Coordinates of C-alpha atoms in Angstrom, one line a residue:
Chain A
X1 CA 33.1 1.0 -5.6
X2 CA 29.7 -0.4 -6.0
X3 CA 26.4 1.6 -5.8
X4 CA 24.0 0.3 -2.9
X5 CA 20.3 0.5 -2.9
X6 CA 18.8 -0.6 0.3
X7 CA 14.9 -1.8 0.2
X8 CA 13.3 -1.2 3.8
X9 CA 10.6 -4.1 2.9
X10 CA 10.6 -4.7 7.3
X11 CA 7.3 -5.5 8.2
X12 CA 6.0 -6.0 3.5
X13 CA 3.6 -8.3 3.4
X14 CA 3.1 -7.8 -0.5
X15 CA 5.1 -8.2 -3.0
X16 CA 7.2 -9.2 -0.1
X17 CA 11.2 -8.8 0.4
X18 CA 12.4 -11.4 -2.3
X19 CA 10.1 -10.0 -4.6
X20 CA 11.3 -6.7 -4.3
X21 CA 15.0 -7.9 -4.1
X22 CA 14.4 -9.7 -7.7
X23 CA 12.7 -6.6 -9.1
X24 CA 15.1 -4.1 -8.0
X25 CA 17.9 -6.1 -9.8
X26 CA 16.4 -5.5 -13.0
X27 CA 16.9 -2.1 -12.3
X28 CA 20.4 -1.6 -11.1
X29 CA 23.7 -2.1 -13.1
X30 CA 25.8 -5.3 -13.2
X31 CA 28.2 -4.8 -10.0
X32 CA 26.0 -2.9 -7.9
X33 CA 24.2 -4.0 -4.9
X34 CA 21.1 -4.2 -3.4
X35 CA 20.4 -4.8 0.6
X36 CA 17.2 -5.5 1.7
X37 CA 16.0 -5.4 5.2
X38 CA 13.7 -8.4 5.6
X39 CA 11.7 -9.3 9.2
X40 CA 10.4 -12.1 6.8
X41 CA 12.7 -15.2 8.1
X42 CA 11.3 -17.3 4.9
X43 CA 12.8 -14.7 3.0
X44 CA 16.3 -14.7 5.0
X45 CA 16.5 -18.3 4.0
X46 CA 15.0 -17.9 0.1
X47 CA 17.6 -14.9 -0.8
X48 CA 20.6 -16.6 -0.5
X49 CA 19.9 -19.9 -1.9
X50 CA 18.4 -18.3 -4.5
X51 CA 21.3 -16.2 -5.1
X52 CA 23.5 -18.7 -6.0
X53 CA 21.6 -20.6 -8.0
X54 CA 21.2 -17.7 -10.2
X55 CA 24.6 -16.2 -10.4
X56 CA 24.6 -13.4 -8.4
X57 CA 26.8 -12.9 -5.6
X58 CA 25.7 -12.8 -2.1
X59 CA 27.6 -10.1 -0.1
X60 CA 26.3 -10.3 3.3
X61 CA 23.5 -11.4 5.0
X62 CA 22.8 -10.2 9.0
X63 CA 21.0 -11.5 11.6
X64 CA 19.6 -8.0 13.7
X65 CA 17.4 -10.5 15.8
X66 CA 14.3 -8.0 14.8
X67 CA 15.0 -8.2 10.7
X68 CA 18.0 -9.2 8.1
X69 CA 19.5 -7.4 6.4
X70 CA 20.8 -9.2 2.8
X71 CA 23.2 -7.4 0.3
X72 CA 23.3 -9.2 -2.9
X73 CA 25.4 -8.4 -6.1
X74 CA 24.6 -8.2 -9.4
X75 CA 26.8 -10.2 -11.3
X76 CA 24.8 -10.6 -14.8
Chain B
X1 CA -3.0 34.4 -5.3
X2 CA -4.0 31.2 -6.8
X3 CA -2.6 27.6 -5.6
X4 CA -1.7 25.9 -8.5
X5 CA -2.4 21.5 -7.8
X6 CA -1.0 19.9 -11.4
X7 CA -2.0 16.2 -11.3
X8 CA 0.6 14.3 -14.1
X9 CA -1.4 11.4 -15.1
X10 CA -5.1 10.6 -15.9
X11 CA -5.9 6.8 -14.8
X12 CA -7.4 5.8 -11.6
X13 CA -5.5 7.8 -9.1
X14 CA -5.0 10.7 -10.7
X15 CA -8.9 10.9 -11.8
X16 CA -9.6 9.7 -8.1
X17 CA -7.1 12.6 -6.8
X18 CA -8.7 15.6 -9.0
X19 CA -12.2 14.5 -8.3
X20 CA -11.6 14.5 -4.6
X21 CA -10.2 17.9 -4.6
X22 CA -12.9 19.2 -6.9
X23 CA -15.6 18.2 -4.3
X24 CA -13.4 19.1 -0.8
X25 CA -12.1 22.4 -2.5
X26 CA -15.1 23.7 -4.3
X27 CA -15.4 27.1 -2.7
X28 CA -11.8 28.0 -3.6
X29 CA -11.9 27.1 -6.8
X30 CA -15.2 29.1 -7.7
X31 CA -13.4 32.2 -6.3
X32 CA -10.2 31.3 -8.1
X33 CA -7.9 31.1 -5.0
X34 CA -6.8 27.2 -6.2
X35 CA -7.1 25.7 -9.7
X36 CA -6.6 21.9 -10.5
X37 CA -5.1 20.8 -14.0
X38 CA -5.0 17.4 -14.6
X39 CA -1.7 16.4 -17.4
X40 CA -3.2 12.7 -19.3
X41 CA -1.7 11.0 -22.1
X42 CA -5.3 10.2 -23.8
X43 CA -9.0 10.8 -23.5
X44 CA -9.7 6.9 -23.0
X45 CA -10.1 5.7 -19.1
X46 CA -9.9 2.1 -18.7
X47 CA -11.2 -0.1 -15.5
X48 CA -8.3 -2.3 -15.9
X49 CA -9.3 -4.9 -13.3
X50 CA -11.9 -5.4 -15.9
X51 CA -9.3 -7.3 -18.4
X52 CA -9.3 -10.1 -16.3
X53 CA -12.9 -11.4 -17.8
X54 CA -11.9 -10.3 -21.7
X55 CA -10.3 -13.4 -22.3
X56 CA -13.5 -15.4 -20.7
X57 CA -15.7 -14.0 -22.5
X58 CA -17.2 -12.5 -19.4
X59 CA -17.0 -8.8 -20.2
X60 CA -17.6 -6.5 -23.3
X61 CA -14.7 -3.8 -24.4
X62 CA -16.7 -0.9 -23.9
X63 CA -17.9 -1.5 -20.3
X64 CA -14.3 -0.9 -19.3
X65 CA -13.4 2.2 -21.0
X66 CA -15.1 6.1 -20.3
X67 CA -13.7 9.4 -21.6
X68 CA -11.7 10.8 -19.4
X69 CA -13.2 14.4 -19.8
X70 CA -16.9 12.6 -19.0
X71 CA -15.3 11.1 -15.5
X72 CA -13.6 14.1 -14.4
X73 CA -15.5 17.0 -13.0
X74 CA -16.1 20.2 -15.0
X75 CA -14.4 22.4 -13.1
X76 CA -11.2 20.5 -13.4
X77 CA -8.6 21.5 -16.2
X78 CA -7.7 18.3 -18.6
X79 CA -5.2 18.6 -20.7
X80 CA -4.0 15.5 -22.9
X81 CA -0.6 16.4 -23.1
X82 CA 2.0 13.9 -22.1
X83 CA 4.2 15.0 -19.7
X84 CA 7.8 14.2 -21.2
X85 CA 10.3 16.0 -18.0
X86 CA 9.5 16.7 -14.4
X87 CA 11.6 19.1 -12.5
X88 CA 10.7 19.6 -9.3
X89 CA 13.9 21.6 -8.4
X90 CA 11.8 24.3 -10.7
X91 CA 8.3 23.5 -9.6
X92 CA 7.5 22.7 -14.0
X93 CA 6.7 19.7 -16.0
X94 CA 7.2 19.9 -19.4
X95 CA 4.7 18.8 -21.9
X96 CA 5.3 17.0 -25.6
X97 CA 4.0 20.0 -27.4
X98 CA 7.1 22.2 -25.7
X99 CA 4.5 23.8 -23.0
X100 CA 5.5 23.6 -19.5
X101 CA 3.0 23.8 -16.5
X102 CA 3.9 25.4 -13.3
X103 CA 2.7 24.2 -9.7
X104 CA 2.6 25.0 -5.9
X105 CA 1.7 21.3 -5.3
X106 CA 2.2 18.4 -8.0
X107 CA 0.8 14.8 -7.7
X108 CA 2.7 12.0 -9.8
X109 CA 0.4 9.2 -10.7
X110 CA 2.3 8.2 -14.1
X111 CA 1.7 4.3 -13.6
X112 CA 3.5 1.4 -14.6
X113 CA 3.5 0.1 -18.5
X114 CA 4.4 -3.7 -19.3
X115 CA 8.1 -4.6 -20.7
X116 CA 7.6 -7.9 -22.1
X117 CA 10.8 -7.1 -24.6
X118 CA 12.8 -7.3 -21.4
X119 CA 12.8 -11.0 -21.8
X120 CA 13.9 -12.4 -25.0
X121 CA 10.8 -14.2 -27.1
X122 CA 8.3 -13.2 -24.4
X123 CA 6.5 -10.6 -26.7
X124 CA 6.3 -13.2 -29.6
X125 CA 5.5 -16.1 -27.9
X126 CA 3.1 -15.3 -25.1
X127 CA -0.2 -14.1 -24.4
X128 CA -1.3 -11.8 -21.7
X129 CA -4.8 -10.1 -20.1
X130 CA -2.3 -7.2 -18.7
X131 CA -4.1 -4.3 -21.3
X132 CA -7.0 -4.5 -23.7
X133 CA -5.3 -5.5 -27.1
X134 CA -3.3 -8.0 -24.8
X135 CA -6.9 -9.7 -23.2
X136 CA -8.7 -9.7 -26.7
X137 CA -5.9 -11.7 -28.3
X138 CA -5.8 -13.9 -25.2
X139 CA -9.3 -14.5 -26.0
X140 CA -8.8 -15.6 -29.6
X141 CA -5.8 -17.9 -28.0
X142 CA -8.1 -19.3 -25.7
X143 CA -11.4 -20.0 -27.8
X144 CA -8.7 -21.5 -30.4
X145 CA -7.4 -24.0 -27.2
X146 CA -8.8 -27.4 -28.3
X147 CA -6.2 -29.2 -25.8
X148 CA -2.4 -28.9 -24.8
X149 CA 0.2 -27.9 -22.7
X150 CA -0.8 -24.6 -20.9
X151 CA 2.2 -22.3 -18.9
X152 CA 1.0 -19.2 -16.9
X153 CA 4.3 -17.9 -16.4
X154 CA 4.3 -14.7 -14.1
X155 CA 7.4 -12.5 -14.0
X156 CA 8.3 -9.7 -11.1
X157 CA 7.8 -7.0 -10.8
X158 CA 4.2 -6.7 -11.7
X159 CA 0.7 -4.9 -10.7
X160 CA -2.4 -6.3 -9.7
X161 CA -0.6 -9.3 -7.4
X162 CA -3.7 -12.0 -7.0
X163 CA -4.3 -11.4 -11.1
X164 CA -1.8 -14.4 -11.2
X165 CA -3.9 -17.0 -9.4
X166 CA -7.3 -15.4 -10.4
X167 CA -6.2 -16.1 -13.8
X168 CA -5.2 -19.6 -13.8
X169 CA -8.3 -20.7 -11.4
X170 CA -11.2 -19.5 -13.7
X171 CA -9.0 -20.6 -17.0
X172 CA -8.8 -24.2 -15.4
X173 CA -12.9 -23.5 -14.7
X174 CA -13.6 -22.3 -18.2
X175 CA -11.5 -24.9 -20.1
X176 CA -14.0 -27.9 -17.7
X177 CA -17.1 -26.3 -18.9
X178 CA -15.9 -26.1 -22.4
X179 CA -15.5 -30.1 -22.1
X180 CA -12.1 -29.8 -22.4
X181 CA -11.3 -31.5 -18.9
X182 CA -8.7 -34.4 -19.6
X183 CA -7.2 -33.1 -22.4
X184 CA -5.4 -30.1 -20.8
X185 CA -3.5 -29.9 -17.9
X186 CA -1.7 -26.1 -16.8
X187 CA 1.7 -25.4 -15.0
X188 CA 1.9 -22.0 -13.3
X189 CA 5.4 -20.7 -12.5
X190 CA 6.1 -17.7 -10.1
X191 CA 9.6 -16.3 -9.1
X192 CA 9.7 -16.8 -5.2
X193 CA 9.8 -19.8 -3.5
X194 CA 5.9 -20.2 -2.6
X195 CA 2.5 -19.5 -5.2
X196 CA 1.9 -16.1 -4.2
X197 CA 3.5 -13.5 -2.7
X198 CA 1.3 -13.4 0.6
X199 CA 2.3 -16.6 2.4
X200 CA -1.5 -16.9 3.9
X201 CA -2.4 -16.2 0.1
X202 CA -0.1 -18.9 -1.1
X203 CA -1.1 -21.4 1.7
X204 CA -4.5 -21.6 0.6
X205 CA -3.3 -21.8 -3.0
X206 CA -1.4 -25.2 -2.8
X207 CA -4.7 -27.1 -1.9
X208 CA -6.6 -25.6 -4.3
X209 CA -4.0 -26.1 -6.9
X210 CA -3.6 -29.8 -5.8
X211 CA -7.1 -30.3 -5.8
X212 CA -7.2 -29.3 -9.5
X213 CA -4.5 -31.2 -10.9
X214 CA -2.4 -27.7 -11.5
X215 CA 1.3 -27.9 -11.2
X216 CA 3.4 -25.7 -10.2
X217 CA 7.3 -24.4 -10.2
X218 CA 8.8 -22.0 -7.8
X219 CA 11.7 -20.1 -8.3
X220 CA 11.1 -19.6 -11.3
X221 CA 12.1 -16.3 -13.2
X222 CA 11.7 -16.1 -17.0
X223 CA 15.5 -16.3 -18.8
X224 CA 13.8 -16.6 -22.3
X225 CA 11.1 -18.5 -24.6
X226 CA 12.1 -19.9 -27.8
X227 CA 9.2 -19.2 -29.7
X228 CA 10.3 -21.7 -32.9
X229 CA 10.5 -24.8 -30.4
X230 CA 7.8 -23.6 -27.9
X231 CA 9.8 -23.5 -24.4
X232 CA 10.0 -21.3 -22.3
X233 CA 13.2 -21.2 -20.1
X234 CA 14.2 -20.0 -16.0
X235 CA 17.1 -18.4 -14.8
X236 CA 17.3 -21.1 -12.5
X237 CA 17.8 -23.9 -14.9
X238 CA 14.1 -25.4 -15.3
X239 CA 12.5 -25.3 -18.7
X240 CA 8.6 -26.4 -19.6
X241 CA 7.7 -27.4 -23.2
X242 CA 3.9 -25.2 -23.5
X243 CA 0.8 -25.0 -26.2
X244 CA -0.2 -22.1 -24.9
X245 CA 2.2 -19.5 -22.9
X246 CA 0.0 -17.0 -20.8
X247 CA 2.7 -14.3 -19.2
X248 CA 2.2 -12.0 -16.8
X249 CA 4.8 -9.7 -17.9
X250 CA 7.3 -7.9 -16.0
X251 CA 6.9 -4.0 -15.2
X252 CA 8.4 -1.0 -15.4
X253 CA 7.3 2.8 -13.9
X254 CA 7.0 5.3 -16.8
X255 CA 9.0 6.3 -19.2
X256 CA 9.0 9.8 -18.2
X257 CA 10.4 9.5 -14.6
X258 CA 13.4 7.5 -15.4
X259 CA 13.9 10.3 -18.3
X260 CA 13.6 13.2 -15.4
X261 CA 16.1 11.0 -13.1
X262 CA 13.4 11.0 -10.3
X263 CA 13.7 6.9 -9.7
X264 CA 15.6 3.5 -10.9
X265 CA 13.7 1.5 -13.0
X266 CA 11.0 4.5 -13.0
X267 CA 9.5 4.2 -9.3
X268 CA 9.7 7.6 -7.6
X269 CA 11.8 7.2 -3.7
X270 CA 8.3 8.0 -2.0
X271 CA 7.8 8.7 1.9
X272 CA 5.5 5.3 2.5
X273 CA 3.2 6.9 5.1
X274 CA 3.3 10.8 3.8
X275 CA 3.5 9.5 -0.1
X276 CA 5.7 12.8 -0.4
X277 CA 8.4 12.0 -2.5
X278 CA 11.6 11.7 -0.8
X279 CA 13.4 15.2 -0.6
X280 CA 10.5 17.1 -1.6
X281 CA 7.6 18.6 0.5
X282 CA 5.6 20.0 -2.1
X283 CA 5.5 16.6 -4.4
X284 CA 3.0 13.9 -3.9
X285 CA 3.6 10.1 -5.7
X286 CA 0.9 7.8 -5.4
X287 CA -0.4 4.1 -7.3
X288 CA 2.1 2.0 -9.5
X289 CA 4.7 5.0 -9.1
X290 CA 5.4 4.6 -5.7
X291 CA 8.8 2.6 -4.6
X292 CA 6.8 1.6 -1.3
X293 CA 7.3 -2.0 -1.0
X294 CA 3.6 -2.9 -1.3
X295 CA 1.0 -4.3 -4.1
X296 CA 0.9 -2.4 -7.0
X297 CA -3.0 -2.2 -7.1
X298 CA -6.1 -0.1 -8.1
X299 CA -7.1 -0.2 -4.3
X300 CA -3.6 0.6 -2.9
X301 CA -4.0 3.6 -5.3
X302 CA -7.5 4.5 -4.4
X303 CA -6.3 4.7 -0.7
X304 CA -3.3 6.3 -1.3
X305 CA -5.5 9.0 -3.6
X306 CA -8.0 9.2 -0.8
X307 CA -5.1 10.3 1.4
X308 CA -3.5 12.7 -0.6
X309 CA -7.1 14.5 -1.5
X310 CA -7.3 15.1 2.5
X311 CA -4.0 16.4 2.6
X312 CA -3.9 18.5 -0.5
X313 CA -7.3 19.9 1.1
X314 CA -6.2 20.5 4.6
X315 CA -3.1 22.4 3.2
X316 CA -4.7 24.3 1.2
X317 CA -7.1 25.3 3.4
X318 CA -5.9 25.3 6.7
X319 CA -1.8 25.0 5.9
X320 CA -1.5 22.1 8.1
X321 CA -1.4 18.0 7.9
X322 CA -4.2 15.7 8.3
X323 CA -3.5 12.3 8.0
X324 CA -0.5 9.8 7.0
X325 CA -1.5 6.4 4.8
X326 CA -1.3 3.8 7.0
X327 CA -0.6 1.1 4.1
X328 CA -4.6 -0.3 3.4
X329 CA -4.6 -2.7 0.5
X330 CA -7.7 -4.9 -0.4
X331 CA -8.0 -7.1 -3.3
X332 CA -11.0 -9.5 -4.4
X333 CA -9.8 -12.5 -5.5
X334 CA -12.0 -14.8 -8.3
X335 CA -11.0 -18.4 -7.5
X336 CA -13.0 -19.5 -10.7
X337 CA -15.9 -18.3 -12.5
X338 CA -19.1 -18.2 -9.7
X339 CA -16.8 -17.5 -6.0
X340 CA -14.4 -15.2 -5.0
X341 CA -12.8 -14.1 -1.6
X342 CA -10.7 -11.2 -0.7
X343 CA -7.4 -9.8 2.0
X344 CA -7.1 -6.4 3.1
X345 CA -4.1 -6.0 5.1
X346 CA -2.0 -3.0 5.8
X347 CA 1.4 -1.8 7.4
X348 CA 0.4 -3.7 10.8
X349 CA -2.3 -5.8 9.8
X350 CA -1.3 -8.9 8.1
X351 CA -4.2 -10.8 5.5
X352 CA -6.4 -13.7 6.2
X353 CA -8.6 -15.2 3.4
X354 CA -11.6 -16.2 3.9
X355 CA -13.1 -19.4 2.0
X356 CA -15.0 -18.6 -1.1
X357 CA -18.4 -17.9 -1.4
X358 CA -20.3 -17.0 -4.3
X359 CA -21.5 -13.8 -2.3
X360 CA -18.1 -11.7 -2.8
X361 CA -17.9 -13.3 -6.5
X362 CA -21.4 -11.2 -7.0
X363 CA -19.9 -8.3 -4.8
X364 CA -16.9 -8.6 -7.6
X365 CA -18.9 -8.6 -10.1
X366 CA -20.8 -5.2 -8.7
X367 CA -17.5 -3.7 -7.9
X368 CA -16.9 -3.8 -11.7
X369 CA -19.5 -1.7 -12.4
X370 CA -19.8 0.3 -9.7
X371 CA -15.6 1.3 -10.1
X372 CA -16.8 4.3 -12.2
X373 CA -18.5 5.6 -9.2
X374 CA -15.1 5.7 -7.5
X375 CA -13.4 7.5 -10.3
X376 CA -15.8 10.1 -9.9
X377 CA -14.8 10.6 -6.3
X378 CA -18.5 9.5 -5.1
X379 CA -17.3 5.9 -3.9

């Protein structure tokens, strides 16, 4: 079962969701997740692609209508 | 009985923190019903926004450092000890000479420290302005440069967010005057998708960029450098050949609260409007430490200290609230070496630069020496 650390970065104007996303990988263990609530749409769009370009996995990513939410895996 | 307030760290919130409480709580501590201990690692207080002009030149070492004991007012207790376990289930941190230090209310304002090692060949093969010994060896680097290949390559997480593009604007400035124009050219790389974290930020950065002749690569986040062939490569795939690698190197919070178990990657779970930490009531984190998703700045810490002081104080004294922290940032920002602008922006308030003038370069310029005045609590 993977750990999940969810980032409330609604409404973050600096660093911003992806930011925060790429920093809080550095911090978690390969296989765990983080989700980040983003009302950012640039960043709803940048996650994912991003993702997979990198290697991680993407788990889920949610339209709420108000904000995403984006769960991502480290895989690396 | 007496209200013990234990502040664990010494820079610019801490000092901001203990200074603030000296002045609002004066006639308690005179009678002895509160006493105020700040924990440091060393005597030396650094303006670190001040680094940012070492490598120019623009700036001499000791105009951005002040004893720590000189800043701090006398009636606060300073005691360089690091702090090497926090327990708040116990109310205690525990000290590297084996003394602990009780409290009824405990401020964490430990900071962040640099991790360039996280990335393999970043320590050997870059240069950074992110501490002093780092901004005089940039300097060297720099007044060295006779022409090349510059990368300013800046990594997440990391402090200060506008140091980034300050950096590369008044190094493309300073190269020009040195006569160097032609026979340089810099690529800045940045891990989102855009040049800065703030879209309105980044929007006025791609013109000015342009303008210059300075390239860019998004999506960019460091894999490694291989020092011996001088590249420097991205998770992503891309890879630049460089002459001269300037880094802005990743972060991390410090040592001593991922070694207490208080927060991943050692940023404390912090309340972003009360800065209490999360599951305690008696706990305040503030600055770097925080895991609030918001700059990690001197001014986001300054605000967040200014908040805390007011709440520490009304508790104390009147064992009620005051006032939440409603997310205030503000940040100059140098675009070269004679104009600057500035955003403020907070939880509901999103940033708008405003075109440079040499005015708020000036009003910079003042800032810098007029910080010491805010570590004193006067400011």
């Amino acid at each position: 079962m993977s750990n999940r650390t969810t980032i409330d970065a609604r409404n973050a104007f600096c660093p911003g969701p992806m930011m925060e996303m790429i920093a809080a990988l550095k911090t978690i263990a390969v296989g765990d997740e983080i989700e980040v609530l983003s009302s950012d749409k640039g960043s709803a769009n940048d996650i994912p692609a991003w993702t997979r370009k990198v290697g991680h996995q993407l788990v889920s990513s949610d339209d709420h209508g108000t904000h995403w939410s984006i769960v991502v895996r480290r895989m690396k | 009985m007496t209200a013990r307030l234990l502040i664990v760290g010494g820079g610019m919130a801490g000092t901001i923190v203990a200074n603030g409480l000296a002045r609002r709580l004066s006639h308690e501590l005179r009678s002895g019903d509160v006493n105020v201990t700040v924990l440091g690692t060393s005597n030396d207080h650094m303006y670190q926004p001040g680094f940012l002009y070492v490598p120019f030149g623009r700036v001499r070492s000791q105009e951005l450092k002040r004893q720590e004991r000189s800043i701090l007012d006398r009636r606060i207790n300073f005691v360089i000890d690091p702090a090497t376990h926090i327990d708040v289930d116990a109310n205690r941190v525990v000290a590297q000479s084996g003394k602990s230090y009780g409290y009824d209310y405990l401020v964490i304002a430990t900071g962040s420290r640099l991790v360039p090692e996280q990335i393999p060949g970043l320590t050997e093969g870059a240069y950074h302005c992110y501490d002093l010994e780092g901004a005089r060896k940039l300097r060297g680097a720099i007044d060295a440069f006779e022409g090349g290949r510059i990368v300013i390559n800046v990594n997440a997480p990391h402090k200060c967010p506008v140091a980034p593009l300050e950096i590369t604007l008044m190094l493309d400035e300073h190269l020009r005057d040195r006569g160097l124009e032609g026979k340089f050219d810099i690529t800045y790389t940045y891990p989102i998708g855009r040049l800065h974290s703030l879209e309105p930020v980044a929007e006025w950065a791609v013109p000015e960029f342009d303008r210059r002749g300075i390239k860019y690569q998004t999506f960019f986040n460091t894999k490694e450098v291989d020092v011996a062939k001088k590249v420097v490569h991205s998770e992503e795939g891309d890879s630049f050949e460089y002459d001269l690698l300037i880094t802005i190197p990743p972060h991390r919070g410090a040592q001593v609260i991922e070694d207490s178990g208080l927060g991943a990657g050692g940023w404390i779970p912090t309340n972003p409007r009360t800065l209490l930490r999360e599951g305690s009531d008696n706990v305040f984190v503030i600055g770097d430490t925080t895991n609030i998703p918001i700059s990690k700045a001197g001014s986001t810490a300054h605000f967040q200290a200014d908040t805390v002081v007011e709440n520490l104080t009304m508790m104390v004294q009147e064992g009620r609230w005051s006032r939440e922290y409603d997310g205030k940032v503000f940040c100059f920002i140098e675009t070269g070496l004679s104009r600057g602008t500035y955003i403020w922006f907070n939880y509901k308030t999103p940033p708008r630069p405003t075109p440079p003038t040499q005015m708020v370069h000036w009003f910079k310029l003042a800032y810098n020496r007029m910080y010491w005045l805010s570590a004193c609590g006067l400011l």
